[in-house]
CSV table of C-alpha atoms in Angstrom, one decimal:
chain,number,residue,atom,x,y,z
A,10,MET,CA,42.5,-20.4,28.6
A,11,ALA,CA,39.4,-19.9,30.7
A,12,GLN,CA,36.9,-22.7,29.9
A,13,ARG,CA,33.9,-20.8,31.3
A,14,ASP,CA,34.2,-17.5,29.5
A,15,HIS,CA,30.6,-16.6,28.9
A,16,GLY,CA,31.4,-14.8,25.7
A,17,ALA,CA,31.8,-11.5,24.0
A,18,ALA,CA,28.1,-10.6,24.0
A,19,ALA,CA,27.1,-11.9,27.4
A,20,GLU,CA,27.6,-8.7,29.4
A,21,MET,CA,26.0,-6.5,26.7
A,22,LEU,CA,23.1,-8.9,26.3
A,23,ASP,CA,22.4,-8.9,30.1
A,24,GLU,CA,22.5,-5.1,30.2
A,25,LEU,CA,20.1,-4.9,27.3
A,26,GLU,CA,17.7,-7.3,28.9
A,27,SER,CA,17.9,-6.0,32.5
A,28,ALA,CA,17.4,-2.3,31.8
A,29,ALA,CA,13.8,-2.3,33.0
A,30,ASP,CA,13.5,1.4,33.1
A,31,ARG,CA,14.1,1.5,29.3
A,32,LEU,CA,12.1,-1.6,28.5
A,33,GLY,CA,9.0,0.0,27.3
A,34,GLU,CA,10.8,2.4,24.9
A,35,TRP,CA,12.9,-0.4,23.6
A,36,LEU,CA,9.9,-2.6,22.9
A,37,ARG,CA,8.0,0.3,21.2
A,38,THR,CA,10.9,0.9,18.8
A,39,HIS,CA,11.1,-2.7,17.7
A,40,ILE,CA,7.5,-3.1,16.4
A,41,VAL,CA,7.4,-6.0,13.9
A,42,PRO,CA,6.8,-4.6,10.4
A,43,VAL,CA,3.8,-6.0,8.5
A,44,SER,CA,4.9,-7.5,5.2
A,45,ALA,CA,5.0,-4.8,2.4
A,46,ALA,CA,3.4,-7.3,0.0
A,47,VAL,CA,0.5,-7.9,2.2
A,48,ILE,CA,0.0,-4.2,2.9
A,49,GLY,CA,0.1,-3.6,-0.9
A,50,LEU,CA,-2.7,-6.1,-1.4
A,51,LEU,CA,-4.9,-4.7,1.3
A,52,ALA,CA,-4.3,-1.0,0.7
A,53,ALA,CA,-7.0,-0.9,-2.0
A,54,ALA,CA,-9.5,-2.2,0.5
A,55,GLY,CA,-8.4,0.4,3.1
A,56,LEU,CA,-7.2,-2.3,5.5
A,57,GLY,CA,-3.4,-1.7,5.4
A,58,ALA,CA,-3.4,1.2,7.9
A,59,TRP,CA,-5.7,-0.6,10.2
A,60,LEU,CA,-3.5,-3.7,10.3
A,61,VAL,CA,-0.4,-1.6,11.1
A,62,SER,CA,-2.3,0.2,13.9
A,63,ALA,CA,-3.6,-3.0,15.3
A,64,ARG,CA,-0.1,-4.6,15.4
A,65,GLU,CA,1.3,-1.5,17.1
A,66,GLY,CA,-1.5,-1.6,19.6
A,67,ALA,CA,-0.8,-5.3,20.3
A,68,GLU,CA,2.9,-4.6,20.9
A,69,GLU,CA,2.0,-1.6,23.1
A,70,GLU,CA,-0.4,-3.6,25.3
A,71,ALA,CA,2.1,-6.5,25.5
A,72,SER,CA,4.9,-4.1,26.5
A,73,SER,CA,2.8,-2.6,29.3
A,74,ALA,CA,1.9,-6.1,30.6
A,75,LEU,CA,5.5,-7.2,30.7
A,76,ALA,CA,6.8,-3.9,32.3
A,77,GLN,CA,4.1,-4.2,35.0
A,78,THR,CA,5.0,-7.8,35.7
A,79,ARG,CA,8.7,-7.0,36.0
A,80,ALA,CA,7.9,-4.0,38.3
A,81,ASP,CA,5.7,-6.2,40.5
A,82,TYR,CA,8.4,-8.9,40.7
A,83,LEU,CA,11.0,-6.4,41.7
A,84,SER,CA,8.7,-5.1,44.4
A,85,ALA,CA,7.8,-8.5,45.7
A,86,MET,CA,11.6,-9.3,46.0
A,87,GLY,CA,12.1,-6.2,48.0
A,88,ALA,CA,13.8,-4.0,45.5
A,89,GLN,CA,13.8,-0.2,46.1
A,90,PRO,CA,11.7,2.0,43.9
A,91,GLY,CA,13.5,2.7,40.6
A,92,SER,CA,15.9,-0.3,41.0
A,93,ILE,CA,16.4,-2.6,38.1
A,94,GLU,CA,18.4,-5.3,40.1
A,95,VAL,CA,16.7,-8.2,41.8
A,96,PRO,CA,17.9,-8.3,45.4
A,97,GLU,CA,18.7,-11.4,47.4
A,98,ILE,CA,16.1,-12.5,49.9
A,99,ALA,CA,17.5,-14.0,53.1
A,100,ASN,CA,14.7,-16.6,53.3
A,101,PRO,CA,15.2,-19.2,50.5
A,102,LYS,CA,11.7,-20.6,50.9
A,103,ALA,CA,10.1,-17.1,50.5
A,104,ALA,CA,12.3,-16.4,47.5
A,105,ALA,CA,11.3,-19.7,45.8
A,106,GLU,CA,7.6,-19.0,46.4
A,107,ILE,CA,7.9,-15.6,44.8
A,108,ARG,CA,9.8,-17.0,41.8
A,109,GLY,CA,7.1,-19.6,41.4
A,110,GLU,CA,4.4,-17.0,41.4
A,111,TYR,CA,6.1,-14.8,38.9
A,112,GLU,CA,7.1,-17.7,36.7
A,113,LYS,CA,3.4,-18.2,36.2
A,114,ARG,CA,2.8,-14.5,35.6
A,115,TYR,CA,5.5,-14.3,33.0
A,116,ALA,CA,4.0,-17.4,31.3
A,117,GLU,CA,0.7,-15.7,31.2
A,118,VAL,CA,2.1,-12.6,29.5
A,119,ALA,CA,3.8,-14.8,26.9
A,120,ARG,CA,0.6,-16.8,26.3
A,121,GLU,CA,-1.8,-13.8,26.1
A,122,HIS,CA,0.5,-11.8,23.9
A,123,ALA,CA,2.0,-14.6,21.7
A,124,GLY,CA,3.9,-13.4,18.7
A,125,THR,CA,5.0,-10.1,20.1
A,126,VAL,CA,8.4,-8.9,21.2
A,127,ALA,CA,7.2,-8.7,24.8
A,128,ALA,CA,6.1,-12.3,24.7
A,129,ALA,CA,9.6,-13.4,23.7
A,130,LEU,CA,11.1,-11.3,26.5
A,131,ALA,CA,8.6,-12.6,29.0
A,132,SER,CA,9.7,-16.2,28.1
A,133,ILE,CA,13.3,-15.1,28.8
A,134,GLU,CA,12.4,-13.9,32.2
A,135,GLN,CA,10.3,-17.0,32.9
A,136,ALA,CA,13.3,-19.2,31.8
A,137,GLY,CA,15.5,-17.4,34.2
A,138,LEU,CA,13.2,-18.1,37.1
A,139,LEU,CA,12.9,-21.8,36.1
A,140,SER,CA,16.7,-22.0,36.0
A,141,ALA,CA,17.0,-20.4,39.4
A,142,ASP,CA,14.8,-23.2,40.8
A,143,GLY,CA,17.0,-25.9,39.2
A,144,ARG,CA,14.6,-26.6,36.3
A,145,GLU,CA,17.2,-26.2,33.6
A,146,ASP,CA,15.8,-28.6,31.1
A,147,GLU,CA,12.4,-26.8,31.3
A,148,ALA,CA,14.2,-23.4,30.9
A,149,ILE,CA,15.9,-24.7,27.7
A,150,ALA,CA,12.7,-26.1,26.3
A,151,LEU,CA,10.9,-22.8,27.0
A,152,LEU,CA,13.6,-20.8,25.2
A,153,GLU,CA,13.5,-23.1,22.2
A,154,GLN,CA,9.8,-22.5,22.0
A,155,ALA,CA,10.2,-18.8,22.4
A,156,PHE,CA,12.7,-18.7,19.6
A,157,ALA,CA,10.4,-20.5,17.3
A,158,GLY,CA,7.5,-18.2,18.1
A,159,ALA,CA,9.4,-14.9,18.2
A,160,PRO,CA,8.6,-12.3,15.5
A,161,THR,CA,10.7,-12.9,12.4
A,162,LYS,CA,13.3,-10.4,11.2
A,163,ASN,CA,13.4,-8.9,14.6
A,164,ALA,CA,16.3,-8.2,17.0
A,165,VAL,CA,14.5,-10.1,19.8
A,166,ARG,CA,15.2,-13.4,18.0
A,167,GLY,CA,18.9,-12.7,18.5
A,168,VAL,CA,18.3,-12.1,22.2
A,169,VAL,CA,16.4,-15.3,22.7
A,170,ALA,CA,19.0,-17.3,20.6
A,171,GLN,CA,21.9,-16.1,22.7
A,172,LYS,CA,20.1,-16.6,26.0
A,173,LEU,CA,19.5,-20.2,24.8
A,174,ALA,CA,23.2,-20.5,23.8
A,175,GLN,CA,24.3,-19.4,27.2
A,176,ARG,CA,22.1,-22.2,28.8
A,177,PHE,CA,23.9,-24.7,26.6
A,178,GLU,CA,27.3,-23.3,27.5
A,179,ALA,CA,26.5,-23.6,31.2
A,180,GLY,CA,25.9,-27.3,30.6
A,181,GLY,CA,29.1,-27.8,28.5
A,182,LYS,CA,27.1,-28.4,25.3
A,183,TRP,CA,29.4,-26.4,23.1
A,184,ALA,CA,28.1,-27.5,19.7
A,185,GLU,CA,24.5,-26.7,20.6
A,186,ALA,CA,25.6,-23.4,22.0
A,187,ALA,CA,27.5,-22.6,18.8
A,188,GLU,CA,24.4,-23.3,16.7
A,189,ARG,CA,22.3,-20.8,18.6
A,190,HIS,CA,25.0,-18.1,18.5
A,191,GLU,CA,25.3,-18.6,14.8
A,192,ALA,CA,21.5,-18.3,14.5
A,193,ALA,CA,21.7,-15.0,16.3
A,194,SER,CA,24.6,-13.8,14.0
A,195,GLN,CA,22.4,-14.3,11.0
A,196,ILE,CA,19.7,-11.8,12.1
A,197,ALA,CA,20.5,-8.6,10.3
A,198,ASP,CA,18.5,-6.4,12.7
A,199,TYR,CA,20.3,-7.8,15.8
A,200,PRO,CA,22.8,-5.2,17.0
A,201,LEU,CA,25.0,-7.8,18.7
A,202,ARG,CA,25.2,-10.1,15.6
A,203,TYR,CA,29.0,-9.8,15.3
A,204,TRP,CA,29.5,-10.5,19.0
A,205,ALA,CA,27.3,-13.5,18.4
A,206,LEU,CA,29.5,-14.6,15.6
A,207,ALA,CA,32.5,-14.3,17.8
A,208,ASP,CA,30.8,-16.4,20.5
A,209,ALA,CA,29.9,-19.0,17.8
A,210,ALA,CA,33.6,-19.3,16.8
A,211,ARG,CA,34.6,-19.6,20.5
A,212,CYS,CA,32.1,-22.4,21.1
A,213,ARG,CA,33.0,-24.3,17.9
A,214,ALA,CA,36.6,-24.3,19.2
A,215,MET,CA,35.5,-25.5,22.6
A,216,ALA,CA,33.5,-28.3,20.9
A,217,GLY,CA,36.7,-29.4,19.2
A,218,ASP,CA,35.6,-28.4,15.7
A,219,ALA,CA,38.7,-26.5,14.7
A,220,ALA,CA,37.8,-26.1,11.0
A,221,ALA,CA,34.4,-24.6,11.8
A,222,ALA,CA,36.0,-22.3,14.3
A,223,ARG,CA,38.6,-21.1,11.9
A,224,ALA,CA,35.9,-20.5,9.2
A,225,LEU,CA,33.9,-18.4,11.6
A,226,TYR,CA,36.9,-16.4,12.7
A,227,ASP,CA,37.8,-15.8,9.0
A,228,ARG,CA,34.2,-14.6,8.5
A,229,LEU,CA,34.5,-12.3,11.5
A,230,ASP,CA,37.7,-10.8,10.1
A,231,ARG,CA,36.0,-10.0,6.8
A,232,GLU,CA,32.8,-8.6,8.2
A,233,ALA,CA,33.8,-7.0,11.5
A,234,PRO,CA,37.6,-6.7,11.5
A,235,ASP,CA,37.6,-4.0,14.3
A,236,LEU,CA,35.5,-6.0,16.7
A,237,PRO,CA,37.3,-6.1,20.1
A,238,LEU,CA,37.8,-9.6,21.4
A,239,SER,CA,39.0,-10.7,24.9
A,240,ASP,CA,42.6,-11.7,25.4
A,241,ASP,CA,41.5,-15.3,25.8
A,242,GLN,CA,39.6,-15.3,22.5
A,243,ARG,CA,42.4,-13.6,20.6
A,244,ALA,CA,44.7,-16.3,21.9
A,245,GLN,CA,42.2,-19.0,20.9
A,246,ARG,CA,42.0,-17.6,17.4
A,247,LEU,CA,45.8,-17.6,17.0
A,248,GLU,CA,45.9,-21.2,18.2
A,249,MET,CA,43.2,-22.3,15.7
A,250,ARG,CA,45.2,-20.7,12.8
A,251,ALA,CA,48.6,-21.9,14.0
A,252,ALA,CA,47.2,-25.5,14.1
A,253,ALA,CA,46.2,-25.3,10.5
A,254,GLU,CA,49.6,-24.3,9.2
């Protein structure tokens, strides 16, 4: 069985994150809702609509700042207009300097727009640049902070949690990775939550916690019985169940 299988959600998660040309629209459709209870209390004072408008405005501004930073980074790395892939630069020193500059710019977006969806995504981009420069511990710490500060009840929390899980997987920290995948699977608005659950089961098995892995696979069978799994993961599930008989 492949030990470095990055998981059921990895490719879908990367595609979701890297589609820069659709980023603005994605962000705008994931505006964090203001609590209905708070709106009810403020409606009599005529402040409810203002708060909603202000929140949407903050997300719009943050989205624009993130999209501009991403576009500038692609341009600095020599990407063709309209491209969403970061090209390789032949000069490693020049590439490192550009990454360093844009690591700071993404940090600025996250700081200035804290609490927004775009701030969480900016931290993901920043963590990727830190990791590319060999600063893995800093990247993990940043993602932990981003998860804690991400808007509650929002799909972006699932994205951050799984990006963090992938960092732990890369370091062979399977139990920690499983915890983050499980956290993502518990976010109702996260469209990849069942893929995250499958990844959590896989990581529990890799961590040697067969009972927890079986429990997660059983939950997956109940909640998403038609979810397609890789051949490796189907084999792993069978092994877990056979060992319990």
